Coordinates of C-alpha atoms and ligand atoms in Angstrom, one line a residue:
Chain A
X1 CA -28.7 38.2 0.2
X2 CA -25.3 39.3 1.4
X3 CA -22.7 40.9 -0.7
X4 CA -18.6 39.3 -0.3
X5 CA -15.6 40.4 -1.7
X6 CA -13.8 37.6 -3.5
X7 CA -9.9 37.8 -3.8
X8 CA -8.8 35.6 -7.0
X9 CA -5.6 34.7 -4.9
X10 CA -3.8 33.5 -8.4
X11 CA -4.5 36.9 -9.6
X12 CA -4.0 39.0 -6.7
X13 CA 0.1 40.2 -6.9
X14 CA 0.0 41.7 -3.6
X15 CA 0.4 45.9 -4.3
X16 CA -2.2 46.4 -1.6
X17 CA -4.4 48.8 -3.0
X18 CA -7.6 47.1 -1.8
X19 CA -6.3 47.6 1.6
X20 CA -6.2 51.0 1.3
X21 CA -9.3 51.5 0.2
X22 CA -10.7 49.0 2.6
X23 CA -8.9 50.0 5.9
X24 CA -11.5 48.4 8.1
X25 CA -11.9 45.1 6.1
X26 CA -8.5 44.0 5.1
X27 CA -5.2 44.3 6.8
X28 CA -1.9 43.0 4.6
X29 CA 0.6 40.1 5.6
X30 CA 4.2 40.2 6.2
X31 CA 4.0 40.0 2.1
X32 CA 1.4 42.8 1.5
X33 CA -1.1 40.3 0.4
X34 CA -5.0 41.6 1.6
X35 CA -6.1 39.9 5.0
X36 CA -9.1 40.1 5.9
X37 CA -9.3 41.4 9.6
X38 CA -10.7 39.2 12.1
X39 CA -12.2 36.7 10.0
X40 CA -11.4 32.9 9.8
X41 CA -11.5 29.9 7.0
X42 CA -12.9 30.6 3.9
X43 CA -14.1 34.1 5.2
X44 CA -11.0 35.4 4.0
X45 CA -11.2 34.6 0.5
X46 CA -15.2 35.2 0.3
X47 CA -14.8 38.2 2.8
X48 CA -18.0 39.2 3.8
X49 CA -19.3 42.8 4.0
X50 CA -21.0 45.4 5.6
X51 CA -23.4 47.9 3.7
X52 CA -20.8 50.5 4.8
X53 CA -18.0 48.7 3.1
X54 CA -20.0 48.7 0.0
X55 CA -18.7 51.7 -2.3
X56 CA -15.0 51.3 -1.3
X57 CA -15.5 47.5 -2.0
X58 CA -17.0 48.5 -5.4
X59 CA -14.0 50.9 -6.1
X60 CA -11.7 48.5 -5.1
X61 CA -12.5 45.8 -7.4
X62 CA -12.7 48.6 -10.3
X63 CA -9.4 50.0 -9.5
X64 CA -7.3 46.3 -8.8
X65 CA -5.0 46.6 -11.0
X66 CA -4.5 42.8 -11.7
X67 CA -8.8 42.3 -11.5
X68 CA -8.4 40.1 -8.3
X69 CA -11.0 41.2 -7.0
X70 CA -15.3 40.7 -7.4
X71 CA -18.2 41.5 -5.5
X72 CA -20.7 37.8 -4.8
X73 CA -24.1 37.9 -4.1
X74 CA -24.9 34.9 -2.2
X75 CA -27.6 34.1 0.6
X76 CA -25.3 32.3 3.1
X77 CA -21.9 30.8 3.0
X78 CA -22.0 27.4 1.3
X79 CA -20.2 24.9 3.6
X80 CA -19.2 22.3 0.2
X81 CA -17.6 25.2 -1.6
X82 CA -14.1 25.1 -0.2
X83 CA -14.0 21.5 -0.1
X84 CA -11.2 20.0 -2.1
X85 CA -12.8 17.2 -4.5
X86 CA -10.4 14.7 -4.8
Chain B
X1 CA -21.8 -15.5 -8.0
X2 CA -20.4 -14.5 -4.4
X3 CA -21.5 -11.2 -2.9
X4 CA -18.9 -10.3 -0.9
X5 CA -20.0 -10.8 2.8
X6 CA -19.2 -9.5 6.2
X7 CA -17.6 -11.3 9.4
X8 CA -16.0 -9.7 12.2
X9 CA -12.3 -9.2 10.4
X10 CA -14.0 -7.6 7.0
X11 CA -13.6 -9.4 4.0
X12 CA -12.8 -7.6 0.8
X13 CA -15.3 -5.7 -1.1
X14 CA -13.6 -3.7 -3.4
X15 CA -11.2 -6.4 -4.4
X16 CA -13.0 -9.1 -4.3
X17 CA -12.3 -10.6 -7.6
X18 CA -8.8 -10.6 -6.4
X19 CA -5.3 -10.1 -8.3
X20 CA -5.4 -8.3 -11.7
X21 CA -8.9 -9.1 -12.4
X22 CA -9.9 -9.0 -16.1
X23 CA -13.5 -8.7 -17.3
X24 CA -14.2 -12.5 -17.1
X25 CA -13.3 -12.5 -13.8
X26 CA -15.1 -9.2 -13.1
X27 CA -18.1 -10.5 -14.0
X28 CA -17.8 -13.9 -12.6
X29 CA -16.8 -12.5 -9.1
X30 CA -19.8 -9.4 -8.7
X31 CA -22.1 -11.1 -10.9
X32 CA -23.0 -9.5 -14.9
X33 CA -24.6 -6.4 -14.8
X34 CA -25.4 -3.0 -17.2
X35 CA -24.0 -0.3 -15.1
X36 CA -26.0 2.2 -18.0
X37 CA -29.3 0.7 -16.7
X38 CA -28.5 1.3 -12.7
X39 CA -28.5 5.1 -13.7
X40 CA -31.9 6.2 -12.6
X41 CA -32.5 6.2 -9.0
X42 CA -28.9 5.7 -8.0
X43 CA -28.6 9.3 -6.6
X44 CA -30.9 8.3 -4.5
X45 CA -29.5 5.0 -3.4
X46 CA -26.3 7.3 -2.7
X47 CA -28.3 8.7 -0.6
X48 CA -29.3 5.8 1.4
X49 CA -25.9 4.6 1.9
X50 CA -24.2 7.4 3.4
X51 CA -21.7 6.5 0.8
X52 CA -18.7 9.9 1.1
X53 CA -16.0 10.8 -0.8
X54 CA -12.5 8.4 -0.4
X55 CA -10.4 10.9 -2.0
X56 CA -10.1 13.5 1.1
X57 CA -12.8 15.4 1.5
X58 CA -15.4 12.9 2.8
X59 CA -18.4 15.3 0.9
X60 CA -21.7 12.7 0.6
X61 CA -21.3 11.5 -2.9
X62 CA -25.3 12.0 -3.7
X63 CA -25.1 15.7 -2.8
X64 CA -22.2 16.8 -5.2
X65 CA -23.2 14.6 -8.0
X66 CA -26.9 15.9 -7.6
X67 CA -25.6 19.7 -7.5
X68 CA -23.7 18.8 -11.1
X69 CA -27.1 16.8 -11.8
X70 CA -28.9 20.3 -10.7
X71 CA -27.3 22.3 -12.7
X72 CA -27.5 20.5 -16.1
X73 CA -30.9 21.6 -15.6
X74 CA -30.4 25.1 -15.4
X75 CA -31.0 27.1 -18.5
X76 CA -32.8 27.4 -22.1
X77 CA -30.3 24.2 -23.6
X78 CA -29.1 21.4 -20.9
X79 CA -25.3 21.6 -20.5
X80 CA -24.5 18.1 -20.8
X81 CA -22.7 17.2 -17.6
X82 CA -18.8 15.8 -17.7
X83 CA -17.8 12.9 -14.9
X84 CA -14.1 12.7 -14.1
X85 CA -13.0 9.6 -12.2
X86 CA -9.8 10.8 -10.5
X87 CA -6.9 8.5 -10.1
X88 CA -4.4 11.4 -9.3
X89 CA -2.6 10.2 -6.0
X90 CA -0.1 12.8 -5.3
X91 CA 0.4 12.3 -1.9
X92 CA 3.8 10.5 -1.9
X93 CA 2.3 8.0 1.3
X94 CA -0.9 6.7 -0.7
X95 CA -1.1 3.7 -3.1
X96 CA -4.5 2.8 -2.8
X97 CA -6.1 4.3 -5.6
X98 CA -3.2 2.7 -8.1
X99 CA -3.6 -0.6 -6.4
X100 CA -7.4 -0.5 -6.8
X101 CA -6.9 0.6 -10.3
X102 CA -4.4 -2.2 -11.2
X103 CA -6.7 -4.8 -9.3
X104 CA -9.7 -3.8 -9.9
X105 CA -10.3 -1.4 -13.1
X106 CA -14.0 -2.8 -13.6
X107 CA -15.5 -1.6 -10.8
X108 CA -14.3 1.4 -10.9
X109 CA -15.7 1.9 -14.6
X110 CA -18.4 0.3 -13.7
X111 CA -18.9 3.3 -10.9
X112 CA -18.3 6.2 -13.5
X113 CA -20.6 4.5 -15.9
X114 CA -23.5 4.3 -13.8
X115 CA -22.7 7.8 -12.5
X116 CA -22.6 9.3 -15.9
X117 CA -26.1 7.6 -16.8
X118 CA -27.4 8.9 -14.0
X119 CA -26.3 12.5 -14.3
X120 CA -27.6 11.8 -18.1
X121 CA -31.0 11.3 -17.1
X122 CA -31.7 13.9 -14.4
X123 CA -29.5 16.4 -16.6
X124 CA -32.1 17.0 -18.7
X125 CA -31.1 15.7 -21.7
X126 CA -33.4 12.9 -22.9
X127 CA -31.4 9.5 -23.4
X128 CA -32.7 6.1 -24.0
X129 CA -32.5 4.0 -20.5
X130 CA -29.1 2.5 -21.5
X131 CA -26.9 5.4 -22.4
X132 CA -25.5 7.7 -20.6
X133 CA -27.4 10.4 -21.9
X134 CA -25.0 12.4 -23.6
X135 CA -22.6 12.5 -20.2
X136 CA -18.9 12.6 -21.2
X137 CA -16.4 10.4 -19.2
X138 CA -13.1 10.7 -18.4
X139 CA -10.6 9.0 -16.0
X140 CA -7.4 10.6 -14.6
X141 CA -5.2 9.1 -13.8
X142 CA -1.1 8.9 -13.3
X143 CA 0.9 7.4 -16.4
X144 CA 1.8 4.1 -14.4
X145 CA -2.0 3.1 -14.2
X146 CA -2.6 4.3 -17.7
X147 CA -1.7 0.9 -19.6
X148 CA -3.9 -1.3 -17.0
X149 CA -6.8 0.8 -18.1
X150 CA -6.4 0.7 -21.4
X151 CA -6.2 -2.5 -21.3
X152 CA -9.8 -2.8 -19.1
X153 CA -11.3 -0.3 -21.2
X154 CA -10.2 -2.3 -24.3
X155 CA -11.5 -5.4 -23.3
X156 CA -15.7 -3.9 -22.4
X157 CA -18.1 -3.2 -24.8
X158 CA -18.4 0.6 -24.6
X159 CA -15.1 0.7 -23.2
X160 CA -13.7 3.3 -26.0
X161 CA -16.5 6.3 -25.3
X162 CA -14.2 6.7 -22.2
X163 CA -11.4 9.5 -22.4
X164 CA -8.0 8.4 -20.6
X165 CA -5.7 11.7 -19.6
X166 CA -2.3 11.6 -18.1
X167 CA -2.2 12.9 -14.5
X168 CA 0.9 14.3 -14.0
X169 CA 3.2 13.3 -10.7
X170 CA 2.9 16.9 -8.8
X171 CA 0.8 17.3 -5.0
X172 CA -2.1 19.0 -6.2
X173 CA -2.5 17.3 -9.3
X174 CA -5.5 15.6 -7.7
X175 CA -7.5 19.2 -7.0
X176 CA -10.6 19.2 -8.5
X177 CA -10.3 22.1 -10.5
X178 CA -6.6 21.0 -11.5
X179 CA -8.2 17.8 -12.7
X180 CA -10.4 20.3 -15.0
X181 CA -8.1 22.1 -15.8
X182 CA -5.4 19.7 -17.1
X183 CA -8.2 18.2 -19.2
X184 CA -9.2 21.0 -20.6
X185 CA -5.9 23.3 -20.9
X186 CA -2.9 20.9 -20.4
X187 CA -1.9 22.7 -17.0
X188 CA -2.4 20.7 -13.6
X189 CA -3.1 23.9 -11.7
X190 CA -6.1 24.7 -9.3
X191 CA -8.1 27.7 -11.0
X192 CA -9.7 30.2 -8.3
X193 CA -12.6 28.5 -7.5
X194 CA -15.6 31.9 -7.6
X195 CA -17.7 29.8 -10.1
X196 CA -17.8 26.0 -8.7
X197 CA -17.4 22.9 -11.2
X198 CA -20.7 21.8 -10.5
X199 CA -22.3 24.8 -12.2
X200 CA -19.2 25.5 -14.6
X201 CA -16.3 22.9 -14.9
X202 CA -15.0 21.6 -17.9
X203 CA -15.8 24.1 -21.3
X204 CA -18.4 25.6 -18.9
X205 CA -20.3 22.3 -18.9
X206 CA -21.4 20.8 -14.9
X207 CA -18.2 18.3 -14.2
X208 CA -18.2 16.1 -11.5
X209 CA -14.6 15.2 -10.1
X210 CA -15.4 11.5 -8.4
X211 CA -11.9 9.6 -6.8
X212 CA -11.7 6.4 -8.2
X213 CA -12.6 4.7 -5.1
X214 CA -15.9 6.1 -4.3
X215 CA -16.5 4.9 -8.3
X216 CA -15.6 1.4 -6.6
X217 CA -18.0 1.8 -3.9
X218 CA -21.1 3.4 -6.3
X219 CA -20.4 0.4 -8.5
X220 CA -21.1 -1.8 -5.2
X221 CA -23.9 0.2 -3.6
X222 CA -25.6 0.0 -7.2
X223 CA -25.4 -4.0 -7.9
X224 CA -26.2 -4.7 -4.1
X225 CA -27.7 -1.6 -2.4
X226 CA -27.5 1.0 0.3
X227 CA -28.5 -1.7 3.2
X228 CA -25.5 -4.1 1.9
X229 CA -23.2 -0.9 2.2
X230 CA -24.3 -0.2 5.8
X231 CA -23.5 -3.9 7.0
X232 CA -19.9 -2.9 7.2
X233 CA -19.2 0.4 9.4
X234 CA -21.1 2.3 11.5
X235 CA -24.2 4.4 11.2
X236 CA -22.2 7.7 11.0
X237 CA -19.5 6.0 9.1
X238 CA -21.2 3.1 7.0
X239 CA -19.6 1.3 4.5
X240 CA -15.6 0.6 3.8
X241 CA -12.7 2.2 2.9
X242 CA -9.1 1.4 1.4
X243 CA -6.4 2.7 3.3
X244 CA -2.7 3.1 2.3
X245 CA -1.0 1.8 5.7
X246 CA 3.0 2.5 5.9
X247 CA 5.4 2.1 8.7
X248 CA 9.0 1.5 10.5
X249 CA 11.0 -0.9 8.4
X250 CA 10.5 -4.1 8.0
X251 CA 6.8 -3.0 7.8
X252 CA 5.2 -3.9 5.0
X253 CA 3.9 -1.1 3.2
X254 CA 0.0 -2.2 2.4
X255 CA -3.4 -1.7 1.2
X256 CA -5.7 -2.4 4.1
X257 CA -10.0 -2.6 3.3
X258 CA -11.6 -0.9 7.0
X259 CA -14.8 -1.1 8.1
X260 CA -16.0 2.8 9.0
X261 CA -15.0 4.0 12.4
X262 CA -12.2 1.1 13.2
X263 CA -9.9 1.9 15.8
X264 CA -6.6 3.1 14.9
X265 CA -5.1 0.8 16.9
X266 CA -7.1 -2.7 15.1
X267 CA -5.5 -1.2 11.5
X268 CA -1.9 -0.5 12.8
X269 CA -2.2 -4.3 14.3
X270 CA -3.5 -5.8 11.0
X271 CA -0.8 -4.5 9.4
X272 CA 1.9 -5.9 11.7
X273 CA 2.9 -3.2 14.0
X274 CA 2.1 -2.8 17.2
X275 CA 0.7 0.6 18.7
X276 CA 3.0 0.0 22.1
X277 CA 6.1 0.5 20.1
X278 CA 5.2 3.8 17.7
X279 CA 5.4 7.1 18.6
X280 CA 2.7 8.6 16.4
X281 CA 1.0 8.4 13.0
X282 CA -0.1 10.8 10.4
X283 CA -3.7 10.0 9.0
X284 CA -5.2 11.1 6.0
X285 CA -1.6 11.9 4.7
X286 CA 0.3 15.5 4.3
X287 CA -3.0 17.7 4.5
X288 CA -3.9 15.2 7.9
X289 CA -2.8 15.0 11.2
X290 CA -0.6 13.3 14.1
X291 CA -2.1 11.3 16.3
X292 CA -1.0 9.0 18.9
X293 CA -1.4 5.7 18.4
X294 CA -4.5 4.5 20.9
X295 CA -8.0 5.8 21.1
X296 CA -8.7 6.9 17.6
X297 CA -11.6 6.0 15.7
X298 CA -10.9 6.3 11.9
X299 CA -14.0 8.5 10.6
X300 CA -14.6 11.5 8.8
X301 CA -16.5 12.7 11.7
X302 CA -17.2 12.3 15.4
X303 CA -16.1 14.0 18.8
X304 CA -12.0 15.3 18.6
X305 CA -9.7 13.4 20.2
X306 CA -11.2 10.6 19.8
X307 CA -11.6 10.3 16.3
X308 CA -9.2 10.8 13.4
X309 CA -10.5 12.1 9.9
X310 CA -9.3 9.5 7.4
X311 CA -8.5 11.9 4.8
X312 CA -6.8 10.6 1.4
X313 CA -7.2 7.0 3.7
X314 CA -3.1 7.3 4.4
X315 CA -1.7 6.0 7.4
X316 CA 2.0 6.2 8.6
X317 CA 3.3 5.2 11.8
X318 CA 6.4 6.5 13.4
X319 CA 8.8 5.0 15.7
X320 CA 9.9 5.7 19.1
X321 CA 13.3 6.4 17.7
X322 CA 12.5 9.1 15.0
X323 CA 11.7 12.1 15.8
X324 CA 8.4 14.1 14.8
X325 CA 9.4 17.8 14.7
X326 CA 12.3 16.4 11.4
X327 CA 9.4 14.3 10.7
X328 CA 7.2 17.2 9.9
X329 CA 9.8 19.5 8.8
X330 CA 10.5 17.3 6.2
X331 CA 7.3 16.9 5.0
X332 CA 6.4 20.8 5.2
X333 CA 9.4 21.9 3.1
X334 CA 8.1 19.1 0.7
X335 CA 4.6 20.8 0.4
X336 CA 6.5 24.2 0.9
X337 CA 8.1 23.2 -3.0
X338 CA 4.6 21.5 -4.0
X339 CA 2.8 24.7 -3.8
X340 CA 1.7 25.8 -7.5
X341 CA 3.1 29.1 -6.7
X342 CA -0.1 31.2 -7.8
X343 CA -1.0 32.3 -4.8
X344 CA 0.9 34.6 -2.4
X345 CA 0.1 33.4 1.1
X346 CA 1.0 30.3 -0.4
X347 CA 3.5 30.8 -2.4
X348 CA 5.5 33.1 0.5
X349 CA 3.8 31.7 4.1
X350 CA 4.4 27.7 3.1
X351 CA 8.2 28.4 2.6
X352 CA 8.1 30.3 5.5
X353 CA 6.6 27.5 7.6
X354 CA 9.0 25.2 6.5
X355 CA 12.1 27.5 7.3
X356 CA 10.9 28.1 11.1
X357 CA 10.0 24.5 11.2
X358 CA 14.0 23.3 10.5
X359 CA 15.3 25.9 12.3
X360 CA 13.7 23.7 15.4
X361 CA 14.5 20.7 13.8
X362 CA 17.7 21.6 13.0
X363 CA 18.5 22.3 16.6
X364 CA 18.5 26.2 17.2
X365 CA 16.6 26.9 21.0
X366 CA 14.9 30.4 20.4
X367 CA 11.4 29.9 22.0
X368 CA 10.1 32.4 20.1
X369 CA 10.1 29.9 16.9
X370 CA 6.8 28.1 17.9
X371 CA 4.7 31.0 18.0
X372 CA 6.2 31.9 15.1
X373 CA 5.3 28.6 13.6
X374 CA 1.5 29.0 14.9
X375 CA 1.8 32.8 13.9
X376 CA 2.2 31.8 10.1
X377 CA -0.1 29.3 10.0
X378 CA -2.8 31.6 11.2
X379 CA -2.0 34.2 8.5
X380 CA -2.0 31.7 5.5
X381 CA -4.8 29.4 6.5
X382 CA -7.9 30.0 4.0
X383 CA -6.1 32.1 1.6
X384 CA -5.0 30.7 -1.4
X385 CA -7.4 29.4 -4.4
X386 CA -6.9 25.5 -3.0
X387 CA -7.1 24.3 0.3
X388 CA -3.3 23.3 0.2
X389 CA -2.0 26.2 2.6
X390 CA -5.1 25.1 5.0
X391 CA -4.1 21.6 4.8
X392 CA -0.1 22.2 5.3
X393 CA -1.8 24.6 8.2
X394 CA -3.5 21.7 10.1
X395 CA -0.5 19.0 9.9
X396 CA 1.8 21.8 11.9
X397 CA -0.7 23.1 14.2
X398 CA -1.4 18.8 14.8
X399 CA 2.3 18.6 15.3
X400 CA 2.9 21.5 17.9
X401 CA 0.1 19.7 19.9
X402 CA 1.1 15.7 19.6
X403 CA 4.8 16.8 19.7
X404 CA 4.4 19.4 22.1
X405 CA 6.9 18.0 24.5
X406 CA 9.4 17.6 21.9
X407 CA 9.2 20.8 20.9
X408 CA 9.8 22.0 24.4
X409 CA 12.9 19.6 24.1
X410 CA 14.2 20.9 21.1
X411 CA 13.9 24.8 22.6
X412 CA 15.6 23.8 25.4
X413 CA 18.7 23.1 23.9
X414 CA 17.9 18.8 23.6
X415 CA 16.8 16.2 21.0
X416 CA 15.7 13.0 23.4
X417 CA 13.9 10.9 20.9
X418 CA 10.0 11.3 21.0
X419 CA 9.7 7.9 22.9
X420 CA 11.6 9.9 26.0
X421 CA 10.1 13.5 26.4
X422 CA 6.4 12.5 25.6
X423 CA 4.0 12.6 28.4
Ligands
SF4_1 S1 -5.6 45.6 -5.2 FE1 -5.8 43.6 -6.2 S2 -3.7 43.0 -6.7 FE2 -3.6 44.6 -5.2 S3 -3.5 43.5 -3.2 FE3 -5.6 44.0 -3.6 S4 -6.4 42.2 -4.7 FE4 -4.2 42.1 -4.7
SF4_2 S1 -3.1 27.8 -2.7 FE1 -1.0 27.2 -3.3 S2 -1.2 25.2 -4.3 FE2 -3.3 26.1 -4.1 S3 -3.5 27.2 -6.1 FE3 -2.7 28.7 -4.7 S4 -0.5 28.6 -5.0 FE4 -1.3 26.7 -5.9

């Protein structure tokens, strides 16, 4: 099992508190949306992260002021999930 | 009754009965048939055939309808699973799907039917072997198609348990999870996507989002089975597929039936043009990519470069006289205005794209504007609750590669016509 931070992007308004909190894990864009630092693809909406990362990732999600954000517990990354169904 | 047979050209399959076909004709053409009956075992039929997805994403059709089958499953009381056949086209190049659904409204009910009965019976709920065991059905689809099938639905028995709903004419109408959620809340937006349809779609019950023409093609597989489907294509790419061809004027614009893993260059000739005097085309429409014309296999998988992912099944050729880089400016500003505006990186990077993108077009030489360009697509690519900042992503980085020496053109101070600068 491997713990990922989720970013609801059509929650998420951008006031960068998560990437305070998570300095190592998320950068922000020229629009102060979270990126997730050196990750590609779906990675940077299911973030994946380290047991270090853990608490701050916890408070992050409690403190997210729009509740963008949610810890997944998943076993490995699920190649159909991002696949668009039309 | 014909079953429709293979030669070298491929004959039609999908719309065999031919123009406008009625239930009488329906019948008479692929033979009578209770698509209720076909449910059990048809997942794995699917299976067999290799039959994927013609809407886009080229997912195996057994696998996602056996994770919404899966699912039902789950749990104290069954959920009882929901089957959406989508008919949403919103990409402004593709007309298959409404010319399937005019020509051929049967088969693709007769698809959704057998789907919904076969969800029924592996969901867990018991139902006799010809219902659908308590599996709803819709079909989405845009308002012109929506008197057709109304008409089809009218005129089979059963016909009525199916729900019709309005797809309305935006991009990403077609989305899975914008299909849900116009059904269920009246607002054709995608929803973030942390708990899949499969396991939670529509009023938290397992939904299945099937495009119309993969119905078409389960409705096939089912009457004639997974070896019939594999006669046409190849072994990686079995079966056919509809694709929406467009081109230079006085090309016609038309709906072409493939065999899996054609080359490019045998559909662009079949539809009257000839490779020798294009530029490039855009496959799998405004989420796909340029290409130039020769050497492309059209398959949803197989080495790069010398295959081309159909996509949405769009195809649209350019002349040597237009040129790409106001080609794809056009288009990005077009999916820059289509974003649902949710999402930041979409909602701020896709307007951004655009912007750099007819700053080139529009003439101005700083060469700092295509890294740029790639710049911004790097930062918005896989953030955003839809894949439509990904997709918009891989048409401009397909563009900076096919029209690489137009861009150097256009940087240097120079618009030659793509026919001219290319290599
Ligand atoms: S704290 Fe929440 S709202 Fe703020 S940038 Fe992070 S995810 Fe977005
Ligand atoms: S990524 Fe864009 S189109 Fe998709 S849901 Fe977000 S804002 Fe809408």
């Amino acid at each position: 099992m491997k713990t990922y931070l989720h970013i609801d992007w059509t929650s998420c308004d951008g006031r960068g508190l998560c990437s305070e909190l998570l300095p190592g894990v998320l950068d922000r864009d020229d629009w102060g949306y979270p990126v997730a630092r050196g990750k590609v693809g779906g990675e940077r909406t299911d973030v994946p992260l380290r047991d270090a990362d853990l608490d701050a990732a916890q408070e992050a999600v409690f403190l997210c002021p729009r509740l963008a954000l949610s810890l997944v517990q998943r076993t490995a990354p699920e190649p159909g999930q991002r696949t668009p169904g039309r | 009754m014909s079953q429709p047979g293979d030669s070298h050209r491929q004959e039609p399959r999908l719309l065999a009965a031919g123009p406008d076909a009625g239930w009488a004709r329906h019948l008479d053409t692929f033979g009578p048939w209770e698509p209720q009956a076909a449910g059990p075992g048809l997942l794995e039929v699917l299976a067999e055939s290799g039959l994927t997805g013609r809407g886009g994403a080229a997912f195996e059709t057994w696998r996602k309808a056996t994770a919404a089958a899966g699912s039902g499953r789950k749990g104290l009381f069954a959920a009882r699973p929901v089957v959406i056949a989508n008919g949403a086209e919103g990409e402004p190049l593709s007309f298959k799907d409404r010319t399937l659904l005019a020509h051929a409204p049967h088969l693709v009910i007769d698809g959704l039917v057998a789907l919904a009965a076969a969800l029924g019976q592996t969901g867990g709920r018991t139902g006799s072997q010809t219902s659908t065991g308590g599996t709803s059905m819709y079909v989405y689809a845009p308002a012109a198609s929506l008197p057709r099938l109304r008409q089809a639905l009218g005129e089979r028995p059963g016909g009525r348990r199916i729900h019709v709903v309005q797809a309305p004419e935006t991009f990403i109408s077609g989305e899975s999870s914008a299909v849900v959620n116009m059904i269920a809340n009246g607002t054709a937006l995608p929803t973030d996507q942390r708990r899949r349809l499969s396991e939670s779609g529509l009023n938290g019950r397992p939904t299945l989002v099937v495009n119309v023409e993969t119905l078409a093609q389960v409705a096939l597989i089912a009457r004639y089975g997974a070896q019939w489907f594999r006669q046409a294509g190849t072994a990686a790419d079995p079966g056919t597929r509809l694709v929406s061809v467009s081109g230079p004027a006085p090309v016609r614009d038309v709906v072409l039936e493939v065999p899996g893993g054609v080359q490019l260059s045998a559909v662009l000739k079949e539809a009257g043009m000839d490779p020798g005097y294009l530029s490039a085309v855009l496959v799998g429409g405004y989420h796909g990519r340029w290409v130039r014309p020769a050497d492309h296999a059209l398959a949803p998988a197989g080495p790069p470069g010398r295959t081309v992912r159909p996509g949405a099944g769009v195809i649209h050729a350019l002349d040597l006289q237009t040129c790409g880089i106001q080609a794809t400016a056009g288009i990005v500003s077009y999916l820059a205005g289509q974003s649902a505006r949710q999402c930041g990186p979409c909602m701020f990077g896709l307007p951004a794209m655009a912007s750099v993108l007819n700053r080139i077009a529009g003439g101005e030489t700083n060469p700092r504007l295509t890294v740029e360009l790639d710049r911004l697509g790097r930062l918005v690519s896989g953030r955003g609750a839809c894949r439509h900042p990904e997709g918009t992503t891989g048409l401009v980085s397909s563009a900076l590669e096919v029209f690489a020496a137009d861009f150097r053109a256009h940087l240097a101070g120079y618009c030659a016509g793509p026919g001219r600068v290319a290599a």
